[in-house]
Amino acid sequence: MKKLLMLSLFLAIGLTANSQSDNIDYEKTLNLAVSFFENGRLAESRTAMLKILDDYRKAEVQFSKDLYLGQPLSDAQLDRFVQKSVYAQKANFYIGQIELSNQNPYEAIAYFKASLELDSADVNALSGVGDGYLMIFKLPKAIEYYSYSINSKPNTYSYLKRASVLTTLKLYKLAIDDLDKAIALSDDCLVCIHNRGYSLLLDGQFKKSIQDFDKVLANDGEDSYALNNKAMALFKLGEAKKALQLIDKALIADKSNYYAMRNRAIIFYTQGKKDLACKEIDKSVKSGLEIKYDKEILDVLNSCK
């Protein structure tokens, strides 16, 4: 089963120029807001970020008035406004991240796009828009923004997320290609390796998929998802007994792994153990398994009626 994942996005915030407005110190406020963000105090972080944006909007209006009225601006004034815009860009980005965490994708998209108005090449904001569209299942738009991020600067995160969308669309070979590129950039990205194994599994390349799952398990022998997915690859290769042993191990590592229950049900069903299969499906659905789009499980479900 694919892992849901979020990679940390890092922003440089230690600007040395004087960015203090008449009302707030942008640098101090942003540093405080980021500290709140990193410690999970999202509401406080958002409040501090909004102070920057509110002050920046006032500065933006005044800057526009001065330009319209032909007021001469010194180099120092211009530099100060540019520095404010840098902090405002970052504040918009972080609020976008907070809105994603709060499951508010439309608001997140709006803040990420506001960030992009101030820096159109920012790979983190571009991928953030992609994350927002992915959350509302607008997959082509998600691919579009992950691609913009990659075109701006190839990065592991956007390759990884674009691959997850391509896998959902059953474009497995394209997903594998993206994951190859992600791993080339970050060869220690175990999530990338696991997800490539998963895409290989879905593409029918079972032996290759096992190689990737083994790499993950070499780092963590109790990774429930890698154990479960390796089990399914072995099952597809005709090794049902070994597959069930690995699924048992996966469920010891994580009792809530409903996808392991699902896979065990499929194996039991192919072995003619209908009652056991039905019990496993019932447990997996009660634990959270989505069955609406799961064609592989339909035969089992129909036999349990």
XYZ file of C-alpha atoms in Angstrom, residues 21 26 53-66 81 84:
18
model
C 8.240 48.697 9.264
C 9.220 41.433 9.810
C 0.698 40.199 5.501
C -1.555 42.907 6.965
C 1.376 45.273 7.337
C 2.702 44.392 3.888
C -0.649 45.204 2.259
C -0.520 48.671 3.831
C 3.054 49.132 2.601
C 2.018 47.917 -0.862
C -0.813 50.443 -1.044
C 1.468 53.272 0.035
C 4.147 52.174 -2.442
C 1.571 52.199 -5.267
C 0.334 55.653 -4.259
C 3.854 57.040 -4.236
C 9.929 47.343 0.154
C 9.145 43.222 2.910
